[in-house]
XYZ file of C-alpha atoms in Angstrom:
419
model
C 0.000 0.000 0.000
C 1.063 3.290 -0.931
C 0.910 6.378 1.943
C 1.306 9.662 1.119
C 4.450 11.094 1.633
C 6.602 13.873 0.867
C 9.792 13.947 1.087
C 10.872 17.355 0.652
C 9.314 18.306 3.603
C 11.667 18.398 6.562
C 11.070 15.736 9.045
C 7.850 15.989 11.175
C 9.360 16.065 13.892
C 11.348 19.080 14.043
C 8.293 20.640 13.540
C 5.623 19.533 15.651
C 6.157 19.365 19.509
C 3.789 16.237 20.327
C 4.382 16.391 23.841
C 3.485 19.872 24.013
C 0.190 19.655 22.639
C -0.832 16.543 25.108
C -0.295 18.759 27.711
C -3.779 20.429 26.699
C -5.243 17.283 26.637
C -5.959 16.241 30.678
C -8.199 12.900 29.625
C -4.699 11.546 27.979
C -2.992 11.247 31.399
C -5.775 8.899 32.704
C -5.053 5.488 33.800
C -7.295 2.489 32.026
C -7.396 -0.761 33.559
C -3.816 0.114 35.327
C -2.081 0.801 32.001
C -1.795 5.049 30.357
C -4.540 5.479 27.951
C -4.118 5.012 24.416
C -6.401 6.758 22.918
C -7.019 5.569 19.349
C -10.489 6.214 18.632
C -10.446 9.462 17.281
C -12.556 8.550 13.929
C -15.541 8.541 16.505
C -14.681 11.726 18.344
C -11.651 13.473 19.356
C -10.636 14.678 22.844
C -11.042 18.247 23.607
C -8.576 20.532 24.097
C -7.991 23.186 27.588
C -8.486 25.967 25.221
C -12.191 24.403 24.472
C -13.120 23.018 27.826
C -12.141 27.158 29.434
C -14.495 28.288 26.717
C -17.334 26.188 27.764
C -16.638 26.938 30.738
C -16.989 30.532 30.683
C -19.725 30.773 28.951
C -21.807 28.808 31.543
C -20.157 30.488 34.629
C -20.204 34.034 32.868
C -22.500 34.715 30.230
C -25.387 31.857 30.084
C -28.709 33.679 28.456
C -30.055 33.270 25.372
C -29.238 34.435 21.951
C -30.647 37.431 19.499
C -34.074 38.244 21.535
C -32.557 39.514 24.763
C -31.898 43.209 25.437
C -29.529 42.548 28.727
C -25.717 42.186 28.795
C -25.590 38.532 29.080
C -27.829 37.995 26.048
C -25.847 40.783 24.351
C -22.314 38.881 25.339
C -23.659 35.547 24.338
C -24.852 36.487 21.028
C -21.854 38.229 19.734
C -19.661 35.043 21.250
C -22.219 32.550 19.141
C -22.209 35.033 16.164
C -18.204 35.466 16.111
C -17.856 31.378 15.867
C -19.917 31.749 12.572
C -17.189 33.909 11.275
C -14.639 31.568 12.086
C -16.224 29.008 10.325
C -16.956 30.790 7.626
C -13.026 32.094 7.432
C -12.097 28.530 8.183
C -13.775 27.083 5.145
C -13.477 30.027 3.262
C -17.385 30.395 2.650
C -18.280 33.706 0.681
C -20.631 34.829 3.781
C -21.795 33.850 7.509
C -25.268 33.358 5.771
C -24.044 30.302 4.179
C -22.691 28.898 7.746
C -25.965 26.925 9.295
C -25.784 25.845 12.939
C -26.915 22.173 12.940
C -26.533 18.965 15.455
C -23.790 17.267 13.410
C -23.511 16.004 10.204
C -26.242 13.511 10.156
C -28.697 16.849 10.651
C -26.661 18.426 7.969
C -27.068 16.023 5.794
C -30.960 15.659 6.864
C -31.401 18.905 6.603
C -30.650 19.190 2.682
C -32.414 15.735 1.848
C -35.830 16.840 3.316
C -35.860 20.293 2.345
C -33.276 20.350 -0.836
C -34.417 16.950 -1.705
C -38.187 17.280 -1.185
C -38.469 20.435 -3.401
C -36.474 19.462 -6.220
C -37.082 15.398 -6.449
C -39.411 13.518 -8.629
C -40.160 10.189 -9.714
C -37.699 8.718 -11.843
C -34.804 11.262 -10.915
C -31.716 9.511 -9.679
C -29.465 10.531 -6.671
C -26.271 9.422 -6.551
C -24.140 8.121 -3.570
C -20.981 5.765 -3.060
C -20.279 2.442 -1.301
C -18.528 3.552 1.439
C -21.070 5.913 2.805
C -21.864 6.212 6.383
C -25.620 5.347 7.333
C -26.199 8.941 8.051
C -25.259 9.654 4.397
C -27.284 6.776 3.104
C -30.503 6.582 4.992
C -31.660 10.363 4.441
C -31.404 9.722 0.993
C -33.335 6.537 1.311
C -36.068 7.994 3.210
C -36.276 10.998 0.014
C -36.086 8.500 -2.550
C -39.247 6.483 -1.640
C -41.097 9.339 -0.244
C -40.642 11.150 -3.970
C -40.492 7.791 -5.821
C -36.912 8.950 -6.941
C -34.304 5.783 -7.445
C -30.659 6.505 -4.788
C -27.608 4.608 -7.405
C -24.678 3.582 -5.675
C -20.830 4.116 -6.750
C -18.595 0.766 -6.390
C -15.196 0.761 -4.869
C -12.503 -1.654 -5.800
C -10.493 -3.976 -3.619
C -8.521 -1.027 -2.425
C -11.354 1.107 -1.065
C -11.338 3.571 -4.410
C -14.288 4.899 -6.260
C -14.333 2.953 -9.929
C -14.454 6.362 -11.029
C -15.870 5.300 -14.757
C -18.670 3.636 -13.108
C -19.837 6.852 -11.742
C -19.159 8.520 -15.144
C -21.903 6.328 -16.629
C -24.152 7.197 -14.218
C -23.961 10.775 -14.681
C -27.655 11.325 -16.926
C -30.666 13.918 -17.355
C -32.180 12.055 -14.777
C -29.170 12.401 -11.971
C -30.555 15.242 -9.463
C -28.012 14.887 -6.610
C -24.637 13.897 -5.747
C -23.320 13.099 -2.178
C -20.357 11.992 -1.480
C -17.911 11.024 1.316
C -14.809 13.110 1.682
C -13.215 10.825 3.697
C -14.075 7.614 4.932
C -14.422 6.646 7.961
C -14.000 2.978 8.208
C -11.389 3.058 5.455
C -9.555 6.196 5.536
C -9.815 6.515 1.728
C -10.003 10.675 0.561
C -12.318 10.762 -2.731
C -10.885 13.109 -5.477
C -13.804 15.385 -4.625
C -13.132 17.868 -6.840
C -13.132 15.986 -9.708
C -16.461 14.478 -8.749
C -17.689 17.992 -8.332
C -16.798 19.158 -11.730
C -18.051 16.390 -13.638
C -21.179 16.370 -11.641
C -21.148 20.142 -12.333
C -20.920 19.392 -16.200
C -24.331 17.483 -15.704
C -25.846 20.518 -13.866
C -26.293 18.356 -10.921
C -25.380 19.553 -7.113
C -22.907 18.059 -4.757
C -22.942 17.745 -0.797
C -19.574 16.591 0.607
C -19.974 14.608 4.010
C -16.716 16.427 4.786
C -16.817 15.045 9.060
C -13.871 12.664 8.758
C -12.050 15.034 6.508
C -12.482 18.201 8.265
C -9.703 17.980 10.964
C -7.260 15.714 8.315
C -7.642 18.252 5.084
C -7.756 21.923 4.488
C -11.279 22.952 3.224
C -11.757 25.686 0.862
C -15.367 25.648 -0.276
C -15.092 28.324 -2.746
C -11.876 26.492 -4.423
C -13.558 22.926 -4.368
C -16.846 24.450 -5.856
C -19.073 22.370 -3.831
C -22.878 23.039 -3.596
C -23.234 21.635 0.300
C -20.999 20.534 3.056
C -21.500 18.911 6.277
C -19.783 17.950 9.311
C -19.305 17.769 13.163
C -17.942 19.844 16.073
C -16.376 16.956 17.639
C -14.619 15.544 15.000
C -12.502 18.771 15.202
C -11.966 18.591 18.903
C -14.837 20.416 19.861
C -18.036 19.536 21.671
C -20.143 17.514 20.445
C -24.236 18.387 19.563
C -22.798 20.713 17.271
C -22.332 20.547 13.770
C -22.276 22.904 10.120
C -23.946 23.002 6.797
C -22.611 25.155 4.624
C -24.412 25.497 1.419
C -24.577 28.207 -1.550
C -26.829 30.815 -1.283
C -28.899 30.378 -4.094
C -29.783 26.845 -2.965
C -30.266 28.072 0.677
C -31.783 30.704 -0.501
C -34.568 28.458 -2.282
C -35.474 25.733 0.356
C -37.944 25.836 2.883
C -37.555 25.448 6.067
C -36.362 22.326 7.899
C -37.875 22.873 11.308
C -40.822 25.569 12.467
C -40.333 27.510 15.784
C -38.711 30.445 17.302
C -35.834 32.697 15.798
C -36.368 31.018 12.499
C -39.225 33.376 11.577
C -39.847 36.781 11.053
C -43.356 37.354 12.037
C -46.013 35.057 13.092
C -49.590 35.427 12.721
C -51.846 32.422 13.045
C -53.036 33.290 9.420
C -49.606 33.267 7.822
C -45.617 33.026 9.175
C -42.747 34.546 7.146
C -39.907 33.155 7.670
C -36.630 34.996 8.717
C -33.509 35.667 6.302
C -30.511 33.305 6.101
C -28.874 31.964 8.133
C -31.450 31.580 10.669
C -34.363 30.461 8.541
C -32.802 27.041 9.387
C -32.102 27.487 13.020
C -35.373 26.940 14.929
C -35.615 27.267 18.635
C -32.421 27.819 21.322
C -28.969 26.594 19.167
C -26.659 24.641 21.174
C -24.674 28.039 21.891
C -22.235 27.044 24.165
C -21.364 24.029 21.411
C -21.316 26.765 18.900
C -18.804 28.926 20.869
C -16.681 25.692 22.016
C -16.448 25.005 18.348
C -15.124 28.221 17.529
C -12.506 27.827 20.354
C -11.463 24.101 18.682
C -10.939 25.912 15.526
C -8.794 28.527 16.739
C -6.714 26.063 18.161
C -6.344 23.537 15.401
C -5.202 26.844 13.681
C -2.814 28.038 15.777
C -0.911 24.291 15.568
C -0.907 24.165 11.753
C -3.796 21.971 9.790
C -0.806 21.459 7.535
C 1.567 20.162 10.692
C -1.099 17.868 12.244
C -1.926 16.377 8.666
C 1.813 15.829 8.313
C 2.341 13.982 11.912
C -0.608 11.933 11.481
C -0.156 10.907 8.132
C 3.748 9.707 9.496
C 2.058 7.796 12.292
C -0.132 6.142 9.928
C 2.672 5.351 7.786
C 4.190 3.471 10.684
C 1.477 1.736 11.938
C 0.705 0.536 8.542
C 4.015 -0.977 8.610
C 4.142 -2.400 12.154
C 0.783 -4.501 11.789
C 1.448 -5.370 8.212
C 4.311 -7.558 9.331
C 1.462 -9.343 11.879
C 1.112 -13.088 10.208
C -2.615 -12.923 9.958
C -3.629 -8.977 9.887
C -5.169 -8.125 7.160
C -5.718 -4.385 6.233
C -9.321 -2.999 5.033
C -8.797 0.223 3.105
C -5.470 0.685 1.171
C -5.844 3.137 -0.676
C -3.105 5.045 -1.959
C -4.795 8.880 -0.596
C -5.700 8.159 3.208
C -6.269 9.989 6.183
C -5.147 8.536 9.288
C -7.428 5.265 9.633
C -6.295 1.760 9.281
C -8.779 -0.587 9.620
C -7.945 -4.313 9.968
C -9.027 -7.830 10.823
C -7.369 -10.861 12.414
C -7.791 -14.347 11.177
C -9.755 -16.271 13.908
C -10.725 -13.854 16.315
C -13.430 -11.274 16.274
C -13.405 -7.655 16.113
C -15.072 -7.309 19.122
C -12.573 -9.826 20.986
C -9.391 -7.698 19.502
C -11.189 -4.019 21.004
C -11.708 -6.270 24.239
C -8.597 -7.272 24.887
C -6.876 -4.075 23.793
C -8.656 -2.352 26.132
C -7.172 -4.107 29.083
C -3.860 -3.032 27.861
C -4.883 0.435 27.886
C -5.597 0.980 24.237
C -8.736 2.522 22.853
C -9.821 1.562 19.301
C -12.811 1.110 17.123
C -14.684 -2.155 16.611
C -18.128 -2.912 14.602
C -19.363 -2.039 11.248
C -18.879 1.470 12.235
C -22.333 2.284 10.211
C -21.100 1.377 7.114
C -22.978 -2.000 6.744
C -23.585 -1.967 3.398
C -19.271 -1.468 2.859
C -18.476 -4.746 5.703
C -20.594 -6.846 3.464
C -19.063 -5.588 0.050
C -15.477 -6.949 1.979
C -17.409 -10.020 2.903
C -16.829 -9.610 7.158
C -19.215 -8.654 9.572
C -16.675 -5.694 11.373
C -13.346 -4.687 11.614
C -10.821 -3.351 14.122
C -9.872 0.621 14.019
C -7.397 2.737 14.829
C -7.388 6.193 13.858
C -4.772 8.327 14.619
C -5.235 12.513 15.915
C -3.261 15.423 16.394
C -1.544 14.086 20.271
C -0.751 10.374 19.222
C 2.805 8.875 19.426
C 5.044 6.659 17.471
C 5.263 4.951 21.137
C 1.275 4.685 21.305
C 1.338 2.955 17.782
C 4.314 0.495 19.576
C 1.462 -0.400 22.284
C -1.338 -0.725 19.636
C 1.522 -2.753 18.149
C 2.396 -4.978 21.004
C -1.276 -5.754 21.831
C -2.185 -7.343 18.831
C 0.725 -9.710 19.011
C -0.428 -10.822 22.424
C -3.501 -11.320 21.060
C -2.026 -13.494 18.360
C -0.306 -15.497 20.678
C -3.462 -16.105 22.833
C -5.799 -16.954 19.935
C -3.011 -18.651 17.624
């Protein structure tokens, strides 16, 4: 398997302080089962920085009110707090405008949000909507649920043994019937990173709008929404290293701009009378009832610190600890490795002959090592591999070369104990 590399770049580690950045991360000096956590679990959420827990903090022991209706300081201070993490997002994804930066719970919201309102406006019967193999449910299901409600038909992208789109199967697909794209940025339960951009653009040449499920590719891979071109984008506060409840769509405006709302209730409306309600402006036409603000803020305060390390620097460590790891367990007589693509972020999936998923995140676990194990809701991708689950490790921004030795280490006892 090929990792990406570059070797012009001077070696990670004369650039990136590991130990340093640990230091902001209390839960990693915990004790599990009598051996120092290994946290390896970061595809399902990441820990969360000082710097985010002090924000959280403060605004509960400081400012708590809600947002945009209050005339009094603390609604005042919370509002501009809630309002200022917009920007960053905006700036962080380089989004034309904070109207195109929607509040959500997460991606699976996100990605709700567009199918029922996006989806219910524009769909027909016969139109076609076009996803991959190695969705997540929550990219999957909301498509399912549009499909038979507007008798429209969801086609599926295959992957090859390595985890890639067949890229010419999705070119054939492409038709005057195709309505919809969504896509995966990254996956999840193989680490593979879609050429997204090229999907956009020859979607783009069919008139046809793309969503990116960007949540495992957000805190991996710089995202410039303008530069990829994409129509909708989704993902999840705690992903990044922020709390979690809190998530962003960002979509165009014109599309925004022409969907109804997803949910009815307060701050999403402009005036209410019982014999007609108009609806407020973007981006609150899509924000009904109290936002998780603190969430909001907290996110703002993950971003600001991913920042201030270097996307670029973290993207570099990781992708040299999943180098590594990729060639530790390789040489494990019975390993086999789900996903090998040759553009990955840090996830390496695996299974062991003769012993279950489940048994390998077991015993790990008593050693002090935290991974992944199940079909991490991508069903429909464990059966196209032919196994019910797999083990995962995913690598973030505070994991060592010695954590990868004990991830390392573990499986070989488990070898010997099941061999």
């Amino acid at each position: 398997m090929s990792i990406r590399t570059d070797a012009a770049l001077p070696s990670v580690n004369m650039l990136y302080d590991v130990n340093r950045i640990r230091e902001d991360f209390p839960i990693l000096k915990q004790i599990v089962h009598g051996k120092p956590l290994v946290y390896l679990d970061n595809a399902a959420t990441t820990q969360k920085p000082l710097q985010v827990l002090k924000e959280l903090e403060k605004y509960y022991y400081t400012m708590n009110a809600n947002i945009h209706r209050g005339v009094h300081a603390l609604s005042q201070e919370a509002t501009e707090a809630y309002e200022s993490s917009r920007i960053k997002i905006k700036k962080f994804i380089n989004a034309l405008g904070k109207n195109e930066i929607i509040f959500t719970r997460g991606t699976t919201e996100s990605i709700n949000l567009v199918a029922q309102t996006y989806g219910r406006k524009n769909f027909n019967e016969g139109d076609e909507i076009i996803i991959s193999h190695m969705e997540h449910h929550s990219n999957i299901v909301p498509w399912q649920m549009i499909c038979e409600e507007r008798k429209a038909k969801l086609r599926v992208i295959p992957i090859d043994e390595k985890g890639e789109l067949v890229f010419e199967e999705f070119e054939k697909m492409l038709n005057e019937k195709t309505k919809f794209v969504s896509i995966v940025y990254a996956s999840n339960s193989l680490g593979t990173v879609n050429p997204v951009k090229k999907i956009i653009d020859l979607a783009h040449s069919f008139n046809v709008p793309v969503l990116l499920d960007a949540a495992q590719a957000v805190n991996h891979l710089k995202i410039d929404v303008q530069k990829l071109d994409c129509d909708f984008l989704a993902f999840s506060g705690h992903k990044l290293y922020g709390p979690t409840g809190i998530g962003i769509l960002y979509g165009k405006v014109n599309h925004l701009d022409s969907m109804p709302p997803y949910q009815g209730g307060g701050d999403m409306i402009s005036k209410v009378t019982f014999e007609k309600t108009l609806y407020n402006e973007l981006p609150y036409k899509f924000e009904a009832g109290t936002p998780n603000i603190a969430g909001a803020i907290g996110l703002g305060a993950a971003i600001d610190y991913a920042e201030k390390i270097g996307l670029e620097k973290i993207a570099r460590h990781e992708n040299e600890l999943l180098k590594y790891a990729t060639e530790k367990i390789s040489e494990l007589k019975g390993l086999r490795i789900i996903g090998t693509s040759k553009n990955k972020i840090s996830v390496l999936s695996f299974v062991l002959e003769n012993v279950h998923p489940h048994d390998v995140g077991t015993f790990l676990d008593f050693e002090g090592v935290a991974i992944r194990t199940g079909h991490h809701c991508t069903q429909p991708l464990m059966d196209r591999y032919g196994i019910p689950a797999t083990s995962r490790a995913s690598f973030g921004m505070y994991n060592t070369f010695d954590e990868v030795d004990v991830l390392v280490n573990g499986l070989k006892k488990i070898l010997e104990v099941f061999g």
